[in-house]
Amino acid sequence: MTAVLFRNGLVLTMDDAHTILTGADVLIVDDRIAEIGVGLTAPEGAQEIDATGGIIMPGMVDTHRHMWQTAMRGYGADWTLTQYFVWYYLESGKHFRPEDIHAGNVLAAWEALDAGVTTTVDWSHGLQTTQHADAAVDALQSVPGRFVLAYGNIQQGPWQWSAAPEFRDFVNRRITGSDMLGFQMAFDVTGDPTFPEKAAFEVARDLGVPVTTHAGVWGATNDDGIRLMHEHGFMTPQTIYVHAATLTHDSYHRIAATGGSVSVSTESEQSAGQGYPPTWTLRDHEIPVSLSMDTSVWWSGDLFSAMRTTLGADRSREHLQAHERAETVTHVHLRAEQVVDWATRGGGRALGLDDKIGSLEPGKKADVVLLKNDASPVMFPILNPYGHVAFQAQRGDVHTVVVDGRVVKHEHRLVGADLAKVRADVEQTVEYLVDTMGREAWAKGMNPDVPETKVMDNPYTYTEWDAGSAQWKHGTAD
Ligand SMILES: [Zn+2]
């Protein structure tokens, strides 16, 4: 038996009642949460962790991240979705070898744990061969986090790769029903009226696995895809619709009626252009929400950012729309408490793992995060715990992370991570990509052209202040 006891923290349980306990302990025995309460007795040999001044919360859940792309961290900071598609889908995604998928995945997996994200869906659409898929799983299994492999391949239609015998063989070999590695199929539905994706949905149904799909992405997927899925009976409560930002009421009604959920990637939607982050309309349709970071080619894999930007986007839209009607918003709809729920419980529900993860309750899997940073002036006073998590805390405040009962980060340091090796592998991938693409193409890919800015005519353009006459001298307008 192994035991870990968090002592004297502010506990956000995220249970159904959203119970908050102060000065409380959380006892973990083996892979489960055993007890939560004040003044618990430590079993013999328990590792005690002082949580004084900190917040103990469930591990966060990211329901959509293209982990292989972390090897390109930050490269696409100034991209739009168009540039992303050109780079990965059309031009350079095909260069990735199994070892490159591996390098990106290992880096992304440690990054997730470091940020308190204990479960991550690896939306792995760079799996050109099952050797790539084996590399992805090898990587995920080498890091002590909880993952879901969402299998995809942007170099082929889903009806092609999902029909390959080696795909079935891969699933049989590598997906064993472990709590640490779930499985989904990941592909998009273009809206082609012949619905070629039907065959892939049938494979998913046959395997009994959920489908995750980029839906409602401006210029790529729309209502037609949703309608085809619905008419053919492929919309299920397990289906995760990523973005779902540019759909009509009709599609949202279909999603709500079939019990699916939406993975909102606010930072992505804001920069890339899939559409406005849809939490405002998901609320109206009572569609469950989880949060995701999408890809570290633009952003970090950090759900604090997701919570923060999601609150900002939802409120920003609400204010802007009110101002257009000459009205003032006096009470905002979206609360900090809600986004903390989405980042934890919402993810667990979306993945069908609500009985195991997403909240701190006895009997559940021990995926636990302690936010505590005694050296930070931002960690006190903690008056509004949900507000503190959503707007004040950040990844540097993640003190301890436990996954499945195992301490994977402690006192702000990852446990057992050979970051030197991770770095060397990623450097090799980058070097290989630069060599393959050529230095010029590499630099060009990272630095898209800036469109011309049309500066407005300004009636108040003057050149200088004349102290003698105490007047502005007029500039010459041409
Ligand atoms: Zn995505």
Coordinates of N, CA, C and O and ligand atoms in Angstrom, one line a residue, residues 64 66 214 242-243 294, ligand 1:
H64 N -8.6 18.0 -26.0 CA -8.3 18.1 -27.5 C -6.9 18.8 -27.6 O -6.8 20.0 -27.4
H66 N -3.2 18.4 -30.0 CA -2.4 17.7 -31.0 C -1.0 17.7 -30.5 O -0.2 18.5 -30.8
H214 N -13.5 17.9 -35.5 CA -13.5 19.4 -35.5 C -14.8 19.8 -36.3 O -14.9 19.6 -37.5
V242 N -15.3 19.4 -31.5 CA -14.2 20.4 -31.1 C -14.5 21.7 -31.8 O -14.9 21.7 -33.0
H243 N -14.4 22.8 -31.1 CA -14.7 24.2 -31.6 C -16.2 24.4 -31.7 O -16.7 25.2 -30.9
D294 N -5.7 22.8 -27.8 CA -5.6 22.5 -29.2 C -4.1 22.2 -29.6 O -3.9 21.0 -30.0
Ligands
ZN1 ZN -7.6 20.8 -33.3

